[in-house]
Coordinates of C-alpha atoms and ligand atoms in Angstrom, one line a residue:
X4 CA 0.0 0.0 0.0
X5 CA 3.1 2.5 1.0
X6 CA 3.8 2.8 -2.9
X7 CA 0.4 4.1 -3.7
X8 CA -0.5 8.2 -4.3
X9 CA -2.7 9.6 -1.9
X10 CA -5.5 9.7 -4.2
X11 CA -5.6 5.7 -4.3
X12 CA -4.9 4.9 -0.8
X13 CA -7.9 7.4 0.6
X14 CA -10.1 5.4 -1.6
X15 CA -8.8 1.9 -0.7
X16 CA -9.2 1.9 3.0
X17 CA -8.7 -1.8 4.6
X18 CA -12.2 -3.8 5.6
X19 CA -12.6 -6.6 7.4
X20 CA -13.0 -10.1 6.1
X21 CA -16.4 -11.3 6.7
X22 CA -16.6 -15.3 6.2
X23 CA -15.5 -14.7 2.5
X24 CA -16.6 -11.4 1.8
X25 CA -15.8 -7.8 2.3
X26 CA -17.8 -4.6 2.7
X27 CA -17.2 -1.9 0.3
X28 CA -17.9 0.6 3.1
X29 CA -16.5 0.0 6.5
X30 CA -18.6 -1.0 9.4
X31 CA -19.6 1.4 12.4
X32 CA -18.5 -0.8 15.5
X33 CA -21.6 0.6 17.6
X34 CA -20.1 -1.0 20.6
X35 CA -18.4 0.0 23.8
X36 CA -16.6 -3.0 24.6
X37 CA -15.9 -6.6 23.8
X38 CA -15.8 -10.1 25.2
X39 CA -13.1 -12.5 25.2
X40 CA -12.6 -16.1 25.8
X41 CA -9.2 -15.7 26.8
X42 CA -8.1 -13.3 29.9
X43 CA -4.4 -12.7 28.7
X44 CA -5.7 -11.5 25.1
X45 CA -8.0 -9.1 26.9
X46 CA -5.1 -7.9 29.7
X47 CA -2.7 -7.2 26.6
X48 CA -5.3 -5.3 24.8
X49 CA -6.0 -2.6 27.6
X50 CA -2.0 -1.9 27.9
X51 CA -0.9 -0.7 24.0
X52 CA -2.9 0.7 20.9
X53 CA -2.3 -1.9 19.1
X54 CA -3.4 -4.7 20.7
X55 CA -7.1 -6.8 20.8
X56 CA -10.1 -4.6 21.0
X57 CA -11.1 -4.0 24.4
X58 CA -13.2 -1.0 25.8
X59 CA -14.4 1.8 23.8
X60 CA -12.4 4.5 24.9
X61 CA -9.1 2.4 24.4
X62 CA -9.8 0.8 21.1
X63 CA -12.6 0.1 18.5
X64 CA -12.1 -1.1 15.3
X65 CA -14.2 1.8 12.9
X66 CA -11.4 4.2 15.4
X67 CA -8.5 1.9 14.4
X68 CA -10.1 2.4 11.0
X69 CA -9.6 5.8 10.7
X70 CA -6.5 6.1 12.8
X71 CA -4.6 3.8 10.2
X72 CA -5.9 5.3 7.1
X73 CA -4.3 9.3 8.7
X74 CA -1.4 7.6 9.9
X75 CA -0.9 5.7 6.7
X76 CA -1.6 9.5 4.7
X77 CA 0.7 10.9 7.1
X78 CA 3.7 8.2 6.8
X79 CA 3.4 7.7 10.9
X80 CA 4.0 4.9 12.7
X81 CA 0.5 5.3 14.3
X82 CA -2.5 7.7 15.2
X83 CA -4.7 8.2 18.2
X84 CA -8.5 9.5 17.2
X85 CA -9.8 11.6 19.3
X86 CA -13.4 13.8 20.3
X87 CA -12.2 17.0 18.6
X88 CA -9.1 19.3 17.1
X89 CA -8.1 20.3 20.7
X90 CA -8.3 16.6 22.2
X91 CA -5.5 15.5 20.2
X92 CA -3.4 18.7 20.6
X93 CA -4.2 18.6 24.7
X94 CA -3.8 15.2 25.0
X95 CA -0.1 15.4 23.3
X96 CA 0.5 18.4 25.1
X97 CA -0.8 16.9 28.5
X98 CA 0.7 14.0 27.8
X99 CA 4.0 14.7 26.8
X100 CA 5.2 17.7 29.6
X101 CA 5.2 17.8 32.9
X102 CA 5.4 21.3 35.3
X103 CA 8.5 23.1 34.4
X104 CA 9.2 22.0 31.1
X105 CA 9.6 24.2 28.3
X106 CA 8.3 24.7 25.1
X107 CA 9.0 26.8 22.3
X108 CA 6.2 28.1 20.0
X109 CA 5.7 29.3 17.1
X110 CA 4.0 33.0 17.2
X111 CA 1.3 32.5 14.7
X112 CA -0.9 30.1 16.2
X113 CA -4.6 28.8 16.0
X114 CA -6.4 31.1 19.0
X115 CA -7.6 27.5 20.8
X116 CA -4.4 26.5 21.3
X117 CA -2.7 30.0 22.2
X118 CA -5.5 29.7 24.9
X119 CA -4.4 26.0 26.0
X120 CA -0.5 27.6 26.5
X121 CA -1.2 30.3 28.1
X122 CA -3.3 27.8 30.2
X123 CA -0.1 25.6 30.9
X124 CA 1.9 28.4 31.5
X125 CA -0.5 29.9 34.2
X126 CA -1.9 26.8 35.9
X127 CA 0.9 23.9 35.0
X128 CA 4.4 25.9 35.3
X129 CA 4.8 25.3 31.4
X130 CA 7.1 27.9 30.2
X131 CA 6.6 29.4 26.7
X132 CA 8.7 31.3 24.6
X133 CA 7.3 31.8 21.3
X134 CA 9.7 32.3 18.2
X135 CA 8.8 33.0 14.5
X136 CA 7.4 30.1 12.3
X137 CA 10.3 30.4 9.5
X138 CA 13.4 30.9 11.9
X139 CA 15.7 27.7 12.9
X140 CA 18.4 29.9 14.9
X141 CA 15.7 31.7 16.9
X142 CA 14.9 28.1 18.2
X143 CA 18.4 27.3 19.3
X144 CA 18.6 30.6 21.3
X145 CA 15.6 29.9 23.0
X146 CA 16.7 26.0 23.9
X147 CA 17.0 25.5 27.7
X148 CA 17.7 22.5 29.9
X149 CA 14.1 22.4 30.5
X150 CA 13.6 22.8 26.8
X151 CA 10.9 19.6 25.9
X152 CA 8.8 20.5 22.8
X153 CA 9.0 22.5 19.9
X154 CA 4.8 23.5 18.5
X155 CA 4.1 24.6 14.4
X156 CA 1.2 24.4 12.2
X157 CA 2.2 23.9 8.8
X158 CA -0.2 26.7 7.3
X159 CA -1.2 29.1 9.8
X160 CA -4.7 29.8 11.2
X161 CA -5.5 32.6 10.0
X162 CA -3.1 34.6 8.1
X163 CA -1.0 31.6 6.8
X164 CA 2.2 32.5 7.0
X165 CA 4.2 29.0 6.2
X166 CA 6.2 27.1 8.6
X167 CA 9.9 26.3 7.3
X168 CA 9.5 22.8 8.9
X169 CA 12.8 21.6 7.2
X170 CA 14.5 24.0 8.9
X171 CA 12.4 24.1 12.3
X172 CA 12.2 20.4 12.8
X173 CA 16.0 20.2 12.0
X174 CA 16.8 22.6 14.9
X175 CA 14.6 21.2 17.2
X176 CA 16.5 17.2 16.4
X177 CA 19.5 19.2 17.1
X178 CA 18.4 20.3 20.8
X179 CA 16.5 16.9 21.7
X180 CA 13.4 18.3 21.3
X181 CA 10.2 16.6 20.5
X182 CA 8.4 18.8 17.0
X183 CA 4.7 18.6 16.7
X184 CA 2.8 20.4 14.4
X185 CA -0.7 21.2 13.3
X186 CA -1.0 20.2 9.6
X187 CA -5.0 21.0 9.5
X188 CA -5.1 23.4 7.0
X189 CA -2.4 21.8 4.2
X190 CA -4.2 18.2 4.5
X191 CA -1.9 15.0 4.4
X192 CA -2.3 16.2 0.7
X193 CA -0.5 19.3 0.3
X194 CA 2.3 18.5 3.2
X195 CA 3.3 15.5 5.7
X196 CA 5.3 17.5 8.3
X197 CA 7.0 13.8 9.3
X198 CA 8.5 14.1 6.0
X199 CA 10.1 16.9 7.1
X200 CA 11.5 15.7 10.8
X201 CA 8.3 16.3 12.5
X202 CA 7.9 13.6 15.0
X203 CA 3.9 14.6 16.3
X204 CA 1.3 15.6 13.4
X205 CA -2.3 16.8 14.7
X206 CA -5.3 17.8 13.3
X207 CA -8.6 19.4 13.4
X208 CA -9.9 16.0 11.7
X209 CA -13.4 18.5 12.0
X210 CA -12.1 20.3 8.5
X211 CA -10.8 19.2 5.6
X212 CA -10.3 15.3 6.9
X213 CA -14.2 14.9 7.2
X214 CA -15.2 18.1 4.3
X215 CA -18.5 18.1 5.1
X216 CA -19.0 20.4 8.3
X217 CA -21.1 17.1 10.1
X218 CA -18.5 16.4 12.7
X219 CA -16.3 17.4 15.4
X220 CA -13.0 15.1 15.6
X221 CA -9.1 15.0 16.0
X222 CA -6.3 13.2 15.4
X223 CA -2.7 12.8 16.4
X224 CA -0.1 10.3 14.3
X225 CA 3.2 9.7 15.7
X226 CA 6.7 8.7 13.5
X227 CA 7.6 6.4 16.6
X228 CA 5.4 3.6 18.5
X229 CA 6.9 4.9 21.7
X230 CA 5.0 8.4 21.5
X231 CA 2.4 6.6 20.7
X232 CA 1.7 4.5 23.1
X233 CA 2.7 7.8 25.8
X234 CA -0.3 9.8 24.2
X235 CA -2.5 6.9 24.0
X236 CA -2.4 6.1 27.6
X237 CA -3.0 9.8 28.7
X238 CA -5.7 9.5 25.7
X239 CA -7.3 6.8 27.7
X240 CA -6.9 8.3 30.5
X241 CA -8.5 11.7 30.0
X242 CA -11.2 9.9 27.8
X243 CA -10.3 11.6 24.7
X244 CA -10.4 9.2 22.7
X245 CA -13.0 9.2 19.3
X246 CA -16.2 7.4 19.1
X247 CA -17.3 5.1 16.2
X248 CA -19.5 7.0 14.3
X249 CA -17.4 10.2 14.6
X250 CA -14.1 7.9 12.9
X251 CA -16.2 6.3 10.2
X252 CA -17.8 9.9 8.7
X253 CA -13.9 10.7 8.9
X254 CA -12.9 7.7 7.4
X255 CA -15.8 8.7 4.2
X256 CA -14.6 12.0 4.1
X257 CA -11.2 11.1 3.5
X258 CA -12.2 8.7 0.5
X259 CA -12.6 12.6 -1.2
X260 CA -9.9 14.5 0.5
X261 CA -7.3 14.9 -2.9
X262 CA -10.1 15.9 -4.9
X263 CA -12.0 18.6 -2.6
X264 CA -8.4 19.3 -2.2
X265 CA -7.6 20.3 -5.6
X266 CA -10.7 22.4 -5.7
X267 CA -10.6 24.0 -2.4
X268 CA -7.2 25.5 -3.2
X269 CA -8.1 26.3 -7.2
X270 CA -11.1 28.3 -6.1
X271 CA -8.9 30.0 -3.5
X272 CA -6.7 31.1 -6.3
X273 CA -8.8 32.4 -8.2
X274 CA -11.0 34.4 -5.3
X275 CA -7.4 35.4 -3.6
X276 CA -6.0 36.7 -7.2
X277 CA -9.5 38.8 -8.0
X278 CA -9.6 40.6 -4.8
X279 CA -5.9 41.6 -4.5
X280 CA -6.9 43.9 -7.6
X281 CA -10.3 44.7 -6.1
X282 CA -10.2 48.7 -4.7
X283 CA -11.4 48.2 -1.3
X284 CA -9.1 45.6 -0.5
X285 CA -5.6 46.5 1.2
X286 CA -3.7 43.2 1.2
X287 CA -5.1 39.7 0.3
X288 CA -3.0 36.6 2.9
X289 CA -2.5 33.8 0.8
X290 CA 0.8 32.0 0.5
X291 CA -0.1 31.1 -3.2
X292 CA 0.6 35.0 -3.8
X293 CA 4.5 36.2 -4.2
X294 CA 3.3 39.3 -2.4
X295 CA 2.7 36.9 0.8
X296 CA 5.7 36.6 3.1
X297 CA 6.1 33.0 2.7
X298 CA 5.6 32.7 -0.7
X299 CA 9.0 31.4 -2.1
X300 CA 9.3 28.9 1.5
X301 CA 5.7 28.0 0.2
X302 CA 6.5 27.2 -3.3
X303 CA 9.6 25.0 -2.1
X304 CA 7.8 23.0 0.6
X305 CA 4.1 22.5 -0.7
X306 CA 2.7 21.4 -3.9
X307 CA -0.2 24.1 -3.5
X308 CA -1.5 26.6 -1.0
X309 CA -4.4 25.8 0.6
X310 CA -8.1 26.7 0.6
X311 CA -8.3 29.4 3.2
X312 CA -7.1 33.1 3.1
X313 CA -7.8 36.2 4.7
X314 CA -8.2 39.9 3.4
X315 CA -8.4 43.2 4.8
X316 CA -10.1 46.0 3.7
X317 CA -9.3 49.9 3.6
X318 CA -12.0 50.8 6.0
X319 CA -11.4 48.1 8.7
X320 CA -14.1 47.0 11.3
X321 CA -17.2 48.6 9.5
X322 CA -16.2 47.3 6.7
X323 CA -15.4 43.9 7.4
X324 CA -19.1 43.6 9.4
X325 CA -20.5 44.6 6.3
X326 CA -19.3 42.4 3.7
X327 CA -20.0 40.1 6.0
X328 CA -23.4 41.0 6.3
X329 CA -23.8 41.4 2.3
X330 CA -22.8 38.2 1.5
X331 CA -25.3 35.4 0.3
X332 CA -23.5 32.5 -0.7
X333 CA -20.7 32.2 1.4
X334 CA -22.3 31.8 4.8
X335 CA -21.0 33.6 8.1
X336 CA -20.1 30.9 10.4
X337 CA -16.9 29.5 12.1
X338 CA -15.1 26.4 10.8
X339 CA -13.3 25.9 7.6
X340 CA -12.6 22.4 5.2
X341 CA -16.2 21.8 4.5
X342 CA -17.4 21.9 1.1
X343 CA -19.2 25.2 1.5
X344 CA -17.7 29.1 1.2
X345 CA -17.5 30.1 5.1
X346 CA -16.3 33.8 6.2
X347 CA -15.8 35.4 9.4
X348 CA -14.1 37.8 11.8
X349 CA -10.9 36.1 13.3
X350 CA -10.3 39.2 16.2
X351 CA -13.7 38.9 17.9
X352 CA -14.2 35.3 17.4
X353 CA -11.3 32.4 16.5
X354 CA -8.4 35.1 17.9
X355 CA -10.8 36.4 20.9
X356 CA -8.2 35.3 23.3
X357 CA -5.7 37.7 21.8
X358 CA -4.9 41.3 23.4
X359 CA -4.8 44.0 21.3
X360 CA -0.9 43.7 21.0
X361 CA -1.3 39.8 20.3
X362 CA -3.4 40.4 17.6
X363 CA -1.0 43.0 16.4
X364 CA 1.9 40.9 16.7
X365 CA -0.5 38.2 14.6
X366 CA -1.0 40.9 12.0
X367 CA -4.4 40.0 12.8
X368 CA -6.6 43.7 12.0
X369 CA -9.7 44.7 12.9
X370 CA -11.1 45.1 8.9
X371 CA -9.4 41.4 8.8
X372 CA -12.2 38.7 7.6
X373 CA -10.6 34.9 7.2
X374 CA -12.4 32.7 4.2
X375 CA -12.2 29.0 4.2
X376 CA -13.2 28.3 0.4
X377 CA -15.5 26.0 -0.3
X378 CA -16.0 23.7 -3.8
X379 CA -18.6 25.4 -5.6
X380 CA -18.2 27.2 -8.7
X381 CA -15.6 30.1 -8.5
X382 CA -17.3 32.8 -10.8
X383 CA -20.5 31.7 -8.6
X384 CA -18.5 33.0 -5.5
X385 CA -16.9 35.7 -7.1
X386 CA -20.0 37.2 -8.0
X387 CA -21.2 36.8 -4.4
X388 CA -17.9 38.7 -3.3
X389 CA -18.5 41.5 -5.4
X390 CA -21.6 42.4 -4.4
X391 CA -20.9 42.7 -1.2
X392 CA -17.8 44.7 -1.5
X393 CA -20.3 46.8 -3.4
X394 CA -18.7 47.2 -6.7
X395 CA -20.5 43.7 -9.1
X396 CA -19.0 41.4 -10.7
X397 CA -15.5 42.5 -12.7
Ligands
LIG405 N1 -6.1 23.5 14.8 C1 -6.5 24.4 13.9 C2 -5.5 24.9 12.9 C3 -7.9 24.8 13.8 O1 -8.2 25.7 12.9 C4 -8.8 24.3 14.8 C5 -10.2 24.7 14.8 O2 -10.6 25.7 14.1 C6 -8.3 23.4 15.7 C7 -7.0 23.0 15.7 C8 -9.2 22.8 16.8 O3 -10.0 21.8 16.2 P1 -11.5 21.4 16.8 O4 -12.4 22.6 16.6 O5 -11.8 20.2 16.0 O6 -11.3 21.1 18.3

């Protein structure tokens, strides 16, 4: 299966063997545990997650399911599902450091998990120092004995500036540090951060994973069994872990992910390229755009750019409330990696967490409105922008 593209392995997802015969789709494992007819099979199964299926929040087979098919996307050695985005990142974060460690962060961060640091820091002794995404030798300065974890997202949430994981996950090998990184919005498609030296990948398996805005899940894939079994166990522990019917509508989504892929980020090009030249528009964030800052580290590291950008406009705030009131097609909701065009305001709602300074520091504005693209028609959603910046169709 390993020499397969992506596009053939997230169709052919392994089944079970059923007296002869195999399902096309894979079963949903309804169950929260399982009986055994032999007491050492079902002692080994509670202690790895690898082992005989045992209680539902250690192990279920439509879980496994899923797991495998991300950490075979991925190129990891194994995956953990979990409930959401933020239980996989807090369960490797929880169950990785311990009070007093350190960890060094990139800036540009998701605002859930800039809320889950600061939270370490405050109430667990975690020390943070955060560094900028694209800069190895500002991540050797900042090692210190206590130095444990190094934390990127490929594609930033929301202005996408572009980690140099080459680089950052080099630096971090060089200190003993453990990399994880946050490959939600590039997909297993555009970039697998292992590849690279990453040695944790999680996502938001809510977006692109699943595409179709029904359900909240996460997951984690590890390049080494022994971090996976650590995150399992804490996993378990915490009760993190996914449930059956949550994997499987992963597990379909991820039958279409290349595809909705190739669209997401072609309709992004061609909405990001119109409103760069539109007159109310200041600066358009995209990485697929050599006037972005990581533009030429984005055309080395990823095939394509992605399916979400974000735009400010000349007037700020007022502005940004009303195009998003004016819009018809693209819907003004939270989210992003579902097939539909979804706007909204990252400083009072995804970046809330931020002080005014943060969000400064983010380049985060007040007339700044993010937009996960969707997979309809492009001149369809051009024509919807347009009208509400006021100005029709060019
Ligand atoms: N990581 C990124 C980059 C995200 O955008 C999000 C949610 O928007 C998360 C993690 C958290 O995922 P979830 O909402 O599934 O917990």
């Amino acid at each position: 299966m390993s020499s397969l593209h992506p596009e053939t392995r997230a169709v052919h997802l392994p089944r079970p063997d059923l007296n002869g015969s195999t399902p096309i789709s894979p079963p949903i494992y309804q169950t929260s545990g399982f009986s055994f007819d032999d007491p050492e099979v079902f002692a080994d199964g509670m202690s790895r997650p690898d082992g005989a299926f045992t209680y539902g929040r250690h192990s279920n087979p439509t879980v496994r399911a899923m797991e495998d098919a991300v950490a075979g996307l991925e190129g990891g050695a194994g995956a953990v599902a979990t409930g959401s985005g933020m239980g996989a990142i807090s369960s490797v974060l929880l169950g990785l450091l311990k009070p007093g460690d350190h960890v060094i962060a990139q800036r540009a961060l998701y605002g859930g998990t800039a809320q889950l640091l600061a939270d370490l820091a405050a109430r667990f002794a975690v020390e943070i120092t955060y560094v900028p995404e694209d800069d190895p030798a500002a991540v050797l300065a900042a090692v210190r004995p206590a130095s444990r974890l190094l934390y990127l997202e490929t594609i930033a949430n929301p202005m996408t500036q572009v980690a140099d994981l080459p680089g950052m996950c080099g630096a971090a090998r060089e200190a003993g540090l453990v990399t994880v990184v946050d490959n939600t919005f590039a997909s297993p498609v555009l970039c697998r951060p292992i590849e690279h030296g990453a040695d944790v990948v999680v996502h938001s398996a809510t977006k692109y994973l699943s595409g179709h805005s029904d359900v909240l899940a996460g997951v984690a894939v590890f390049a080494s069994a022994e971090l996976h079994r650590r995150v399992w166990s804490y996993a378990v522990e915490v009760g993190a872990t996914a449930d059956p019917f949550a994997a499987w509508l992963v597990l379909r989504g991820i039958q279409t992910l290349p595809l909705r892929m190739a669209r997401h980020c072609a309709n992004t090009r061609a909405l990001a390229t119109r409103l760069a030249g539109h007159p109310a528009v200041t600066a358009v964030h995209w990485p697929g755009l050599p006037s972005h800052p990581s533009y030429d580290l984005a055309a080395k590291l990823l095939p394509d750019f992605g399916g979400v950008f974000s735009f400010d406009l000349t007037v700020g705030r007022e502005a940004g409330e009303a195009f998003m009131r004016a819009v018809r097609l693209a819907r003004l909701a939270p989210s992003l990696g579902g097939v539909e065009t979804l706007v909204m305001h990252p400083a009072t709602t995804s970046h809330r967490s931020l002080g005014p300074a943060e969000l400064a520091a983010a380049g985060i504005g007040q007339g700044t409105v993010r937009v996960a693209v969707g997979i309809e028609h492009p001149d369809d959603l051009w024509a919807d922008f347009a009208q509400a910046l006021g100005g029709g169709a060019a």
